[in-house]
PDB file of C-alpha atoms in Angstrom:
ATOM      1  CA  MET A   1      10.721   3.539 -33.466  1.00  0.00           C
ATOM      2  CA  LEU A   2       9.869   3.518 -29.737  1.00  0.00           C
ATOM      3  CA  PRO A   3       7.828   0.564 -28.131  1.00  0.00           C
ATOM      4  CA  ARG A   4       4.273   1.051 -27.721  1.00  0.00           C
ATOM      5  CA  VAL A   5       3.230   0.853 -24.312  1.00  0.00           C
ATOM      6  CA  LEU A   6      -0.445   0.282 -22.988  1.00  0.00           C
ATOM      7  CA  TYR A   7       0.054   1.287 -19.096  1.00  0.00           C
ATOM      8  CA  MET A   8      -2.288  -0.201 -16.649  1.00  0.00           C
ATOM      9  CA  GLY A   9      -2.810   1.247 -13.008  1.00  0.00           C
ATOM     10  CA  THR A  10      -5.186   2.190 -10.654  1.00  0.00           C
ATOM     11  CA  ALA A  11      -3.858   3.603  -7.220  1.00  0.00           C
ATOM     12  CA  GLU A  12      -1.857   6.632  -6.428  1.00  0.00           C
ATOM     13  CA  LEU A  13       1.383   4.523  -6.099  1.00  0.00           C
ATOM     14  CA  ALA A  14       0.978   3.920 -10.250  1.00  0.00           C
ATOM     15  CA  CYS A  15       1.194   7.527 -11.033  1.00  0.00           C
ATOM     16  CA  PRO A  16       4.909   8.376 -10.694  1.00  0.00           C
ATOM     17  CA  PRO A  17       6.029   5.465 -13.129  1.00  0.00           C
ATOM     18  CA  LEU A  18       3.336   6.548 -15.608  1.00  0.00           C
ATOM     19  CA  VAL A  19       4.621  10.031 -15.389  1.00  0.00           C
ATOM     20  CA  ALA A  20       8.020   8.969 -15.816  1.00  0.00           C
ATOM     21  CA  LEU A  21       7.338   6.502 -18.552  1.00  0.00           C
ATOM     22  CA  HIS A  22       5.454   9.301 -20.456  1.00  0.00           C
ATOM     23  CA  ALA A  23       8.221  11.853 -20.025  1.00  0.00           C
ATOM     24  CA  SER A  24      11.002   9.317 -21.143  1.00  0.00           C
ATOM     25  CA  SER A  25      12.692   8.317 -24.435  1.00  0.00           C
ATOM     26  CA  VAL A  26      12.419   4.886 -23.845  1.00  0.00           C
ATOM     27  CA  ALA A  27       8.813   4.189 -24.697  1.00  0.00           C
ATOM     28  CA  ASP A  28       5.740   5.723 -26.145  1.00  0.00           C
ATOM     29  CA  VAL A  29       2.862   5.530 -23.703  1.00  0.00           C
ATOM     30  CA  VAL A  30      -0.131   5.016 -26.309  1.00  0.00           C
ATOM     31  CA  GLY A  31      -3.124   4.670 -23.834  1.00  0.00           C
ATOM     32  CA  VAL A  32      -3.933   3.900 -20.224  1.00  0.00           C
ATOM     33  CA  VAL A  33      -6.152   1.158 -18.827  1.00  0.00           C
ATOM     34  CA  THR A  34      -7.671   1.846 -15.137  1.00  0.00           C
ATOM     35  CA  GLN A  35     -10.506   0.396 -13.117  1.00  0.00           C
ATOM     36  CA  PRO A  36     -14.326   2.145 -13.337  1.00  0.00           C
ATOM     37  CA  ASP A  37     -15.029   5.214 -11.462  1.00  0.00           C
ATOM     38  CA  ARG A  38     -15.917   4.297  -7.984  1.00  0.00           C
ATOM     39  CA  PRO A  39     -18.383   6.109  -5.638  1.00  0.00           C
ATOM     40  CA  GLY A  40     -16.780   8.073  -2.915  1.00  0.00           C
ATOM     41  CA  GLY A  41     -17.083  10.879  -0.560  1.00  0.00           C
ATOM     42  CA  ARG A  42     -20.260  11.687   1.784  1.00  0.00           C
ATOM     43  CA  LYS A  43     -22.401  11.935  -1.363  1.00  0.00           C
ATOM     44  CA  LEU A  44     -20.914   8.878  -2.985  1.00  0.00           C
ATOM     45  CA  LYS A  45     -20.282  10.377  -6.377  1.00  0.00           C
ATOM     46  CA  PRO A  46     -18.524   8.353  -9.182  1.00  0.00           C
ATOM     47  CA  ARG A  47     -14.856   9.372  -8.598  1.00  0.00           C
ATOM     48  CA  PRO A  48     -11.998   8.727 -11.011  1.00  0.00           C
ATOM     49  CA  SER A  49      -8.885   6.708 -10.099  1.00  0.00           C
ATOM     50  CA  PHE A  50      -5.690   8.495  -9.389  1.00  0.00           C
ATOM     51  CA  VAL A  51      -4.224   6.988 -12.474  1.00  0.00           C
ATOM     52  CA  LYS A  52      -7.181   8.094 -14.639  1.00  0.00           C
ATOM     53  CA  GLN A  53      -6.867  11.673 -13.562  1.00  0.00           C
ATOM     54  CA  CYS A  54      -3.200  11.531 -14.007  1.00  0.00           C
ATOM     55  CA  ALA A  55      -3.557  10.126 -17.616  1.00  0.00           C
ATOM     56  CA  LEU A  56      -6.102  12.843 -18.358  1.00  0.00           C
ATOM     57  CA  ASP A  57      -3.676  15.586 -17.194  1.00  0.00           C
ATOM     58  CA  LEU A  58      -1.069  13.853 -19.587  1.00  0.00           C
ATOM     59  CA  GLY A  59      -3.595  13.896 -22.557  1.00  0.00           C
ATOM     60  CA  LEU A  60      -3.389  10.082 -22.913  1.00  0.00           C
ATOM     61  CA  PRO A  61      -6.652   8.222 -24.117  1.00  0.00           C
ATOM     62  CA  VAL A  62      -8.114   6.077 -20.927  1.00  0.00           C
ATOM     63  CA  ILE A  63     -10.243   2.926 -21.162  1.00  0.00           C
ATOM     64  CA  GLN A  64     -11.977   1.423 -18.152  1.00  0.00           C
ATOM     65  CA  PRO A  65     -13.409  -1.969 -18.657  1.00  0.00           C
ATOM     66  CA  GLN A  66     -15.443  -3.476 -16.014  1.00  0.00           C
ATOM     67  CA  THR A  67     -13.501  -6.768 -16.477  1.00  0.00           C
ATOM     68  CA  LEU A  68     -10.479  -8.039 -18.268  1.00  0.00           C
ATOM     69  CA  HIS A  69     -11.862 -11.559 -18.918  1.00  0.00           C
ATOM     70  CA  THR A  70     -14.038 -10.595 -21.934  1.00  0.00           C
ATOM     71  CA  PRO A  71     -13.196 -10.534 -25.660  1.00  0.00           C
ATOM     72  CA  GLY A  72     -14.346  -6.907 -25.582  1.00  0.00           C
ATOM     73  CA  ALA A  73     -11.528  -6.158 -23.242  1.00  0.00           C
ATOM     74  CA  ILE A  74      -8.755  -7.792 -25.332  1.00  0.00           C
ATOM     75  CA  GLU A  75     -10.031  -6.132 -28.228  1.00  0.00           C
ATOM     76  CA  GLN A  76      -9.733  -2.828 -26.776  1.00  0.00           C
ATOM     77  CA  PHE A  77      -6.126  -3.517 -25.720  1.00  0.00           C
ATOM     78  CA  ALA A  78      -5.230  -4.770 -29.268  1.00  0.00           C
ATOM     79  CA  ALA A  79      -6.670  -1.487 -30.723  1.00  0.00           C
ATOM     80  CA  PHE A  80      -3.770   0.142 -29.262  1.00  0.00           C
ATOM     81  CA  GLU A  81      -1.187  -2.105 -31.009  1.00  0.00           C
ATOM     82  CA  PRO A  82       0.714  -2.542 -27.819  1.00  0.00           C
ATOM     83  CA  ASP A  83       4.299  -3.770 -27.976  1.00  0.00           C
ATOM     84  CA  LEU A  84       4.227  -3.970 -24.223  1.00  0.00           C
ATOM     85  CA  PHE A  85       1.995  -3.587 -21.112  1.00  0.00           C
ATOM     86  CA  VAL A  86       3.329  -1.998 -17.959  1.00  0.00           C
ATOM     87  CA  VAL A  87       1.315  -2.557 -14.805  1.00  0.00           C
ATOM     88  CA  THR A  88       1.549  -0.965 -11.600  1.00  0.00           C
ATOM     89  CA  ALA A  89      -1.000  -1.300  -8.586  1.00  0.00           C
ATOM     90  CA  PHE A  90      -3.833  -1.911 -11.187  1.00  0.00           C
ATOM     91  CA  GLY A  91      -6.111  -4.207  -8.959  1.00  0.00           C
ATOM     92  CA  GLN A  92      -6.978  -6.742 -11.137  1.00  0.00           C
ATOM     93  CA  ILE A  93      -5.051 -10.022 -12.364  1.00  0.00           C
ATOM     94  CA  LEU A  94      -4.341 -10.019 -16.068  1.00  0.00           C
ATOM     95  CA  PRO A  95      -5.618 -13.184 -17.816  1.00  0.00           C
ATOM     96  CA  GLN A  96      -3.439 -15.095 -19.990  1.00  0.00           C
ATOM     97  CA  SER A  97      -5.485 -14.026 -23.179  1.00  0.00           C
ATOM     98  CA  ALA A  98      -4.146 -10.480 -22.331  1.00  0.00           C
ATOM     99  CA  LEU A  99      -0.640 -11.247 -21.337  1.00  0.00           C
ATOM    100  CA  ASP A 100       0.052 -12.946 -24.833  1.00  0.00           C
ATOM    101  CA  LEU A 101      -1.015  -9.957 -26.755  1.00  0.00           C
ATOM    102  CA  PRO A 102       2.174  -7.654 -26.866  1.00  0.00           C
ATOM    103  CA  GLN A 103       5.027  -8.998 -28.093  1.00  0.00           C
ATOM    104  CA  HIS A 104       7.308  -7.931 -25.470  1.00  0.00           C
ATOM    105  CA  GLY A 105       4.672  -9.371 -22.819  1.00  0.00           C
ATOM    106  CA  ALA A 106       3.809  -7.581 -19.505  1.00  0.00           C
ATOM    107  CA  LEU A 107       5.906  -6.033 -17.048  1.00  0.00           C
ATOM    108  CA  ASN A 108       4.813  -5.262 -13.317  1.00  0.00           C
ATOM    109  CA  VAL A 109       6.235  -2.588 -11.042  1.00  0.00           C
ATOM    110  CA  HIS A 110       5.761  -4.342  -7.367  1.00  0.00           C
ATOM    111  CA  VAL A 111       6.594  -2.478  -4.295  1.00  0.00           C
ATOM    112  CA  SER A 112       8.557  -5.325  -2.366  1.00  0.00           C
ATOM    113  CA  LEU A 113      11.776  -7.415  -2.856  1.00  0.00           C
ATOM    114  CA  LEU A 114      10.078 -10.560  -4.410  1.00  0.00           C
ATOM    115  CA  PRO A 115       9.385 -13.192  -3.725  1.00  0.00           C
ATOM    116  CA  ARG A 116       8.638 -11.752  -0.401  1.00  0.00           C
ATOM    117  CA  HIS A 117       5.614  -9.987   0.167  1.00  0.00           C
ATOM    118  CA  ARG A 118       3.594 -11.003  -2.981  1.00  0.00           C
ATOM    119  CA  GLY A 119       0.001  -9.719  -3.085  1.00  0.00           C
ATOM    120  CA  ALA A 120      -1.914  -6.676  -2.097  1.00  0.00           C
ATOM    121  CA  ALA A 121      -0.493  -5.231   0.561  1.00  0.00           C
ATOM    122  CA  PRO A 122       3.436  -5.359   0.518  1.00  0.00           C
ATOM    123  CA  ILE A 123       4.218  -2.141   2.294  1.00  0.00           C
ATOM    124  CA  GLN A 124       2.012  -2.605   5.323  1.00  0.00           C
ATOM    125  CA  TRP A 125       3.431  -6.063   5.813  1.00  0.00           C
ATOM    126  CA  ALA A 126       6.959  -5.231   5.192  1.00  0.00           C
ATOM    127  CA  ILE A 127       6.702  -2.670   8.408  1.00  0.00           C
ATOM    128  CA  LEU A 128       4.222  -5.203  10.247  1.00  0.00           C
ATOM    129  CA  GLU A 129       6.908  -7.893   9.963  1.00  0.00           C
ATOM    130  CA  GLY A 130       9.655  -5.614  11.042  1.00  0.00           C
ATOM    131  CA  ASP A 131      11.627  -6.007   7.709  1.00  0.00           C
ATOM    132  CA  ALA A 132      14.723  -4.005   7.841  1.00  0.00           C
ATOM    133  CA  GLU A 133      14.446  -3.233   4.117  1.00  0.00           C
ATOM    134  CA  THR A 134      11.910  -3.320   1.304  1.00  0.00           C
ATOM    135  CA  GLY A 135      12.087  -2.230  -2.335  1.00  0.00           C
ATOM    136  CA  VAL A 136      10.778  -2.349  -5.965  1.00  0.00           C
ATOM    137  CA  THR A 137      10.653  -5.334  -8.162  1.00  0.00           C
ATOM    138  CA  LEU A 138      10.369  -5.061 -12.010  1.00  0.00           C
ATOM    139  CA  MET A 139       8.955  -8.318 -13.117  1.00  0.00           C
ATOM    140  CA  ARG A 140       7.817 -10.052 -16.279  1.00  0.00           C
ATOM    141  CA  MET A 141       4.230 -11.175 -15.611  1.00  0.00           C
ATOM    142  CA  ASP A 142       2.897 -14.645 -15.934  1.00  0.00           C
ATOM    143  CA  ALA A 143      -0.698 -15.935 -15.029  1.00  0.00           C
ATOM    144  CA  GLY A 144       0.282 -16.333 -11.183  1.00  0.00           C
ATOM    145  CA  LEU A 145       0.047 -13.733  -8.427  1.00  0.00           C
ATOM    146  CA  ASP A 146       3.446 -11.803  -8.472  1.00  0.00           C
ATOM    147  CA  THR A 147       5.398 -15.221  -9.630  1.00  0.00           C
ATOM    148  CA  GLY A 148       6.820 -14.085 -12.767  1.00  0.00           C
ATOM    149  CA  ASP A 149      10.803 -13.673 -13.634  1.00  0.00           C
ATOM    150  CA  ILE A 150      12.388 -11.034 -12.039  1.00  0.00           C
ATOM    151  CA  ILE A 151      13.949  -8.124 -14.402  1.00  0.00           C
ATOM    152  CA  SER A 152      15.467  -5.780 -11.838  1.00  0.00           C
ATOM    153  CA  THR A 153      15.390  -4.588  -8.098  1.00  0.00           C
ATOM    154  CA  VAL A 154      16.066  -1.440  -6.118  1.00  0.00           C
ATOM    155  CA  LYS A 155      16.369  -1.552  -2.256  1.00  0.00           C
ATOM    156  CA  THR A 156      15.669   1.021   0.566  1.00  0.00           C
ATOM    157  CA  GLU A 157      15.938   0.909   4.335  1.00  0.00           C
ATOM    158  CA  ILE A 158      12.644   1.095   6.168  1.00  0.00           C
ATOM    159  CA  THR A 159      13.503   3.391   9.211  1.00  0.00           C
ATOM    160  CA  GLU A 160      11.774   3.596  12.652  1.00  0.00           C
ATOM    161  CA  GLY A 161      10.195   6.976  11.372  1.00  0.00           C
ATOM    162  CA  ASP A 162       8.586   5.342   8.438  1.00  0.00           C
ATOM    163  CA  THR A 163       4.936   4.997   7.975  1.00  0.00           C
ATOM    164  CA  ALA A 164       3.085   3.085   5.267  1.00  0.00           C
ATOM    165  CA  GLN A 165       2.537   6.602   3.820  1.00  0.00           C
ATOM    166  CA  THR A 166       6.007   7.770   3.784  1.00  0.00           C
ATOM    167  CA  LEU A 167       7.348   4.238   2.542  1.00  0.00           C
ATOM    168  CA  HIS A 168       4.663   4.290  -0.500  1.00  0.00           C
ATOM    169  CA  ASP A 169       5.721   7.730  -1.413  1.00  0.00           C
ATOM    170  CA  ARG A 170       9.631   6.684  -1.698  1.00  0.00           C
ATOM    171  CA  LEU A 171       8.912   3.305  -3.214  1.00  0.00           C
ATOM    172  CA  ALA A 172       6.531   5.303  -5.897  1.00  0.00           C
ATOM    173  CA  GLN A 173       9.453   7.314  -6.953  1.00  0.00           C
ATOM    174  CA  LEU A 174      12.069   4.482  -6.756  1.00  0.00           C
ATOM    175  CA  GLY A 175       9.683   2.352  -8.909  1.00  0.00           C
ATOM    176  CA  ALA A 176       9.583   5.244 -11.627  1.00  0.00           C
ATOM    177  CA  VAL A 177      13.293   5.095 -12.035  1.00  0.00           C
ATOM    178  CA  LEU A 178      13.722   1.467 -11.924  1.00  0.00           C
ATOM    179  CA  LEU A 179      11.039   1.236 -14.882  1.00  0.00           C
ATOM    180  CA  THR A 180      12.399   3.640 -17.073  1.00  0.00           C
ATOM    181  CA  GLU A 181      16.355   2.542 -16.191  1.00  0.00           C
ATOM    182  CA  SER A 182      15.553  -0.912 -16.616  1.00  0.00           C
ATOM    183  CA  LEU A 183      13.129  -1.093 -19.824  1.00  0.00           C
ATOM    184  CA  PRO A 184      15.918  -0.225 -22.462  1.00  0.00           C
ATOM    185  CA  GLY A 185      17.840  -3.445 -21.448  1.00  0.00           C
ATOM    186  CA  TYR A 186      14.803  -5.879 -21.252  1.00  0.00           C
ATOM    187  CA  LEU A 187      13.661  -4.866 -24.647  1.00  0.00           C
ATOM    188  CA  ASP A 188      17.135  -5.160 -26.243  1.00  0.00           C
ATOM    189  CA  GLY A 189      17.790  -8.522 -24.544  1.00  0.00           C
ATOM    190  CA  THR A 190      20.755  -7.523 -22.351  1.00  0.00           C
ATOM    191  CA  ARG A 191      18.653  -7.627 -18.906  1.00  0.00           C
ATOM    192  CA  LYS A 192      17.567 -11.128 -18.746  1.00  0.00           C
ATOM    193  CA  PRO A 193      14.916 -12.253 -16.244  1.00  0.00           C
ATOM    194  CA  VAL A 194      15.622 -14.509 -13.451  1.00  0.00           C
ATOM    195  CA  SER A 195      13.164 -16.986 -11.821  1.00  0.00           C
ATOM    196  CA  GLN A 196      11.841 -16.292  -8.393  1.00  0.00           C
ATOM    197  CA  ASN A 197      12.803 -18.479  -5.659  1.00  0.00           C
ATOM    198  CA  GLU A 198       9.675 -20.097  -4.439  1.00  0.00           C
ATOM    199  CA  ALA A 199      11.160 -21.228  -1.224  1.00  0.00           C
ATOM    200  CA  ARG A 200      11.123 -17.718   0.069  1.00  0.00           C
ATOM    201  CA  SER A 201       8.079 -16.641  -0.961  1.00  0.00           C
ATOM    202  CA  THR A 202       5.488 -15.031   1.492  1.00  0.00           C
ATOM    203  CA  TYR A 203       2.209 -13.234   0.854  1.00  0.00           C
ATOM    204  CA  ALA A 204       0.979  -9.911   1.557  1.00  0.00           C
ATOM    205  CA  ARG A 205      -3.068 -10.263   1.944  1.00  0.00           C
ATOM    206  CA  LYS A 206      -5.262  -7.096   1.905  1.00  0.00           C
ATOM    207  CA  ILE A 207      -5.498  -5.181   4.914  1.00  0.00           C
ATOM    208  CA  LEU A 208      -9.030  -4.858   6.575  1.00  0.00           C
ATOM    209  CA  LYS A 209     -10.236  -2.352   8.897  1.00  0.00           C
ATOM    210  CA  GLN A 210     -10.608  -4.633  11.736  1.00  0.00           C
ATOM    211  CA  ASP A 211      -6.641  -5.216  11.528  1.00  0.00           C
ATOM    212  CA  GLY A 212      -6.381  -1.905  13.100  1.00  0.00           C
ATOM    213  CA  GLN A 213      -7.738  -3.144  16.701  1.00  0.00           C
ATOM    214  CA  ILE A 214      -5.023  -3.254  19.213  1.00  0.00           C
ATOM    215  CA  ASP A 215      -4.460  -6.590  21.054  1.00  0.00           C
ATOM    216  CA  TRP A 216      -2.631  -4.892  23.964  1.00  0.00           C
ATOM    217  CA  THR A 217      -1.284  -8.571  24.963  1.00  0.00           C
ATOM    218  CA  GLU A 218       1.113  -8.072  22.345  1.00  0.00           C
ATOM    219  CA  PRO A 219       4.461  -6.480  22.818  1.00  0.00           C
ATOM    220  CA  ALA A 220       4.726  -2.768  22.652  1.00  0.00           C
ATOM    221  CA  GLY A 221       7.097  -2.830  19.679  1.00  0.00           C
ATOM    222  CA  THR A 222       4.619  -4.987  17.981  1.00  0.00           C
ATOM    223  CA  ILE A 223       1.929  -2.550  18.421  1.00  0.00           C
ATOM    224  CA  PHE A 224       3.833   0.490  17.418  1.00  0.00           C
ATOM    225  CA  ARG A 225       4.796  -1.330  14.087  1.00  0.00           C
ATOM    226  CA  LYS A 226       1.281  -1.767  13.444  1.00  0.00           C
ATOM    227  CA  LEU A 227       0.717   1.976  14.217  1.00  0.00           C
ATOM    228  CA  ARG A 228       3.379   2.849  11.610  1.00  0.00           C
ATOM    229  CA  ALA A 229       2.095   0.091   9.039  1.00  0.00           C
ATOM    230  CA  LEU A 230      -1.573   1.222   9.136  1.00  0.00           C
ATOM    231  CA  THR A 231      -0.981   4.871   8.927  1.00  0.00           C
ATOM    232  CA  PRO A 232      -2.804   6.498   7.067  1.00  0.00           C
ATOM    233  CA  TRP A 233      -5.580   3.859   6.781  1.00  0.00           C
ATOM    234  CA  PRO A 234      -6.960   2.050   8.655  1.00  0.00           C
ATOM    235  CA  GLY A 235      -5.265   3.351  11.865  1.00  0.00           C
ATOM    236  CA  ILE A 236      -5.201   1.659  14.956  1.00  0.00           C
ATOM    237  CA  PHE A 237      -7.733   1.705  17.552  1.00  0.00           C
ATOM    238  CA  THR A 238      -8.946   0.716  20.735  1.00  0.00           C
ATOM    239  CA  TYR A 239     -12.161   1.066  23.211  1.00  0.00           C
ATOM    240  CA  LEU A 240     -12.394   3.355  26.395  1.00  0.00           C
ATOM    241  CA  PRO A 241     -13.578   1.404  29.502  1.00  0.00           C
ATOM    242  CA  THR A 242     -16.252   3.984  29.758  1.00  0.00           C
ATOM    243  CA  ASP A 243     -17.285   3.584  26.038  1.00  0.00           C
ATOM    244  CA  LYS A 244     -17.601   0.099  24.417  1.00  0.00           C
ATOM    245  CA  LEU A 245     -19.142   1.380  21.030  1.00  0.00           C
ATOM    246  CA  ARG A 246     -17.220   4.187  19.928  1.00  0.00           C
ATOM    247  CA  LEU A 247     -13.463   3.548  18.913  1.00  0.00           C
ATOM    248  CA  VAL A 248     -10.520   5.693  19.650  1.00  0.00           C
ATOM    249  CA  LYS A 249      -7.618   5.900  17.043  1.00  0.00           C
ATOM    250  CA  ILE A 250      -3.918   6.287  18.416  1.00  0.00           C
ATOM    251  CA  GLN A 251      -2.341   8.709  15.839  1.00  0.00           C
ATOM    252  CA  SER A 252       1.095   8.981  17.902  1.00  0.00           C
ATOM    253  CA  ALA A 253       2.758   6.986  20.425  1.00  0.00           C
ATOM    254  CA  ASN A 254       5.842   5.854  21.629  1.00  0.00           C
ATOM    255  CA  ILE A 255       7.389   2.760  23.395  1.00  0.00           C
ATOM    256  CA  SER A 256       8.221   2.997  27.208  1.00  0.00           C
ATOM    257  CA  ILE A 257      10.399   0.247  29.059  1.00  0.00           C
ATOM    258  CA  THR A 258       7.944   0.345  31.901  1.00  0.00           C
ATOM    259  CA  GLU A 259       6.093  -2.824  32.460  1.00  0.00           C
ATOM    260  CA  GLY A 260       2.478  -3.336  33.493  1.00  0.00           C
ATOM    261  CA  ILE A 261      -0.863  -5.318  32.956  1.00  0.00           C
ATOM    262  CA  ALA A 262      -1.798  -5.664  29.346  1.00  0.00           C
ATOM    263  CA  GLY A 263      -4.606  -3.213  28.398  1.00  0.00           C
ATOM    264  CA  GLU A 264      -4.318  -1.186  31.716  1.00  0.00           C
ATOM    265  CA  VAL A 265      -3.690   2.602  32.339  1.00  0.00           C
ATOM    266  CA  LEU A 266      -0.575   2.749  34.353  1.00  0.00           C
ATOM    267  CA  SER A 267      -0.577   6.884  34.381  1.00  0.00           C
ATOM    268  CA  ALA A 268      -2.287   9.626  32.423  1.00  0.00           C
ATOM    269  CA  GLY A 269      -1.227  13.146  31.873  1.00  0.00           C
ATOM    270  CA  GLU A 270       0.169  15.928  29.778  1.00  0.00           C
ATOM    271  CA  ASP A 271       2.993  13.840  28.783  1.00  0.00           C
ATOM    272  CA  GLY A 272       1.047  10.744  27.630  1.00  0.00           C
ATOM    273  CA  ILE A 273      -1.559   8.028  28.529  1.00  0.00           C
ATOM    274  CA  LEU A 274       0.964   5.064  29.347  1.00  0.00           C
ATOM    275  CA  ILE A 275      -0.728   1.625  28.698  1.00  0.00           C
ATOM    276  CA  GLY A 276       0.745  -1.763  29.548  1.00  0.00           C
ATOM    277  CA  CYS A 277       1.323  -4.244  26.884  1.00  0.00           C
ATOM    278  CA  GLY A 278       2.573  -7.931  26.811  1.00  0.00           C
ATOM    279  CA  LYS A 279       5.847  -6.536  27.158  1.00  0.00           C
ATOM    280  CA  GLN A 280       6.966  -3.004  27.939  1.00  0.00           C
ATOM    281  CA  SER A 281       4.281  -0.307  27.432  1.00  0.00           C
ATOM    282  CA  LEU A 282       2.983   2.134  24.896  1.00  0.00           C
ATOM    283  CA  ASN A 283       2.749   5.754  25.566  1.00  0.00           C
ATOM    284  CA  LEU A 284      -0.209   7.289  23.896  1.00  0.00           C
ATOM    285  CA  LEU A 285       0.486  11.140  22.461  1.00  0.00           C
ATOM    286  CA  GLN A 286      -2.148  11.905  19.972  1.00  0.00           C
ATOM    287  CA  LEU A 287      -5.762  10.394  20.088  1.00  0.00           C
ATOM    288  CA  GLN A 288      -8.859  10.897  17.993  1.00  0.00           C
ATOM    289  CA  ARG A 289     -12.199   9.696  19.273  1.00  0.00           C
ATOM    290  CA  GLU A 290     -14.589   8.244  16.186  1.00  0.00           C
ATOM    291  CA  GLY A 291     -16.219  11.401  14.802  1.00  0.00           C
ATOM    292  CA  SER A 292     -14.040  13.987  16.495  1.00  0.00           C
ATOM    293  CA  ARG A 293     -10.946  15.760  16.026  1.00  0.00           C
ATOM    294  CA  SER A 294      -7.294  14.858  16.883  1.00  0.00           C
ATOM    295  CA  LEU A 295      -6.332  15.609  20.099  1.00  0.00           C
ATOM    296  CA  SER A 296      -3.187  15.518  22.329  1.00  0.00           C
ATOM    297  CA  SER A 297      -3.110  13.399  25.172  1.00  0.00           C
ATOM    298  CA  GLY A 298      -3.698  16.232  27.686  1.00  0.00           C
ATOM    299  CA  ASP A 299      -6.544  17.773  25.812  1.00  0.00           C
ATOM    300  CA  PHE A 300      -8.239  14.298  25.477  1.00  0.00           C
ATOM    301  CA  LEU A 301      -8.169  13.638  28.943  1.00  0.00           C
ATOM    302  CA  ASN A 302     -10.010  16.829  29.641  1.00  0.00           C
ATOM    303  CA  GLY A 303     -12.978  15.388  27.783  1.00  0.00           C
ATOM    304  CA  PHE A 304     -12.408  11.827  28.615  1.00  0.00           C
ATOM    305  CA  PRO A 305     -10.529  11.690  32.062  1.00  0.00           C
ATOM    306  CA  LEU A 306      -8.641   8.166  32.374  1.00  0.00           C
ATOM    307  CA  ARG A 307      -7.244   7.024  35.660  1.00  0.00           C
ATOM    308  CA  ALA A 308      -4.499   4.374  36.721  1.00  0.00           C
ATOM    309  CA  GLY A 309      -6.035   0.851  36.846  1.00  0.00           C
ATOM    310  CA  GLN A 310      -8.671   1.288  34.124  1.00  0.00           C
ATOM    311  CA  LYS A 311      -8.537  -1.070  31.114  1.00  0.00           C
ATOM    312  CA  LEU A 312      -8.742  -0.540  27.669  1.00  0.00           C
ATOM    313  CA  SER A 313     -10.122  -3.110  25.125  1.00  0.00           C
TER     314      SER A 313
END
């Protein structure tokens, strides 16, 4: 008889592991827990999470407790008679009362090589900090934040062409494979969890919109990593010398070895808008003024001319 799994997830990242587990012969997904519908769009109508929509498409029952810290939520979980919880990008920390419910505990699919980048935004911080590689860790959950024993990992290189979006998509698929391949060994005891090395732990805090503001005193390489890490959200932005109220998002750029004053326009034309940085410079290729469409540097300059010597902020 297959182990009964109650799956918990909210973000798009959690959909491929759910689909893979449901299609596999290693477990029986008996239900899905996700966060309540949230207002979204221009009319702020309640929208289901990615995982809720995925679960409904698969014909799986869904529950959406407001909080996990009530006896009622634990009773809802118990009604599924789960042998195991599997959690991916759920967005809430499970209380000990929930972790103690299934006989095989709770497993978490976390998109970093733990103990590096524990927390809410491991994909973005792996790029921001210039990591050469990242991956997915399958871990047995405890009451801490991504501190449980490691069951298995898979690695992937972070390339210069990777953004948070491309890395997200690749890690989601790697997580799906890791989960289905590792679960049998965990359940039969042949794959033994190993404790994390606390001395190597780092924390990947939640990304905020203001993290996208460019500090031109930073090296061009650092700003370029920020562009990759914060694509698609929140993006990186600056302000024009003639407009301090409306931000301009930088959507595409490359690094130049040219040196110049930080934030100063060094040149501007069809081939890009070259801005001095703390080290080297950044050539802006695609820009989007707030509330407008994305434009090439040449088209952008037709509406918002910039000249050498002006400074961005």
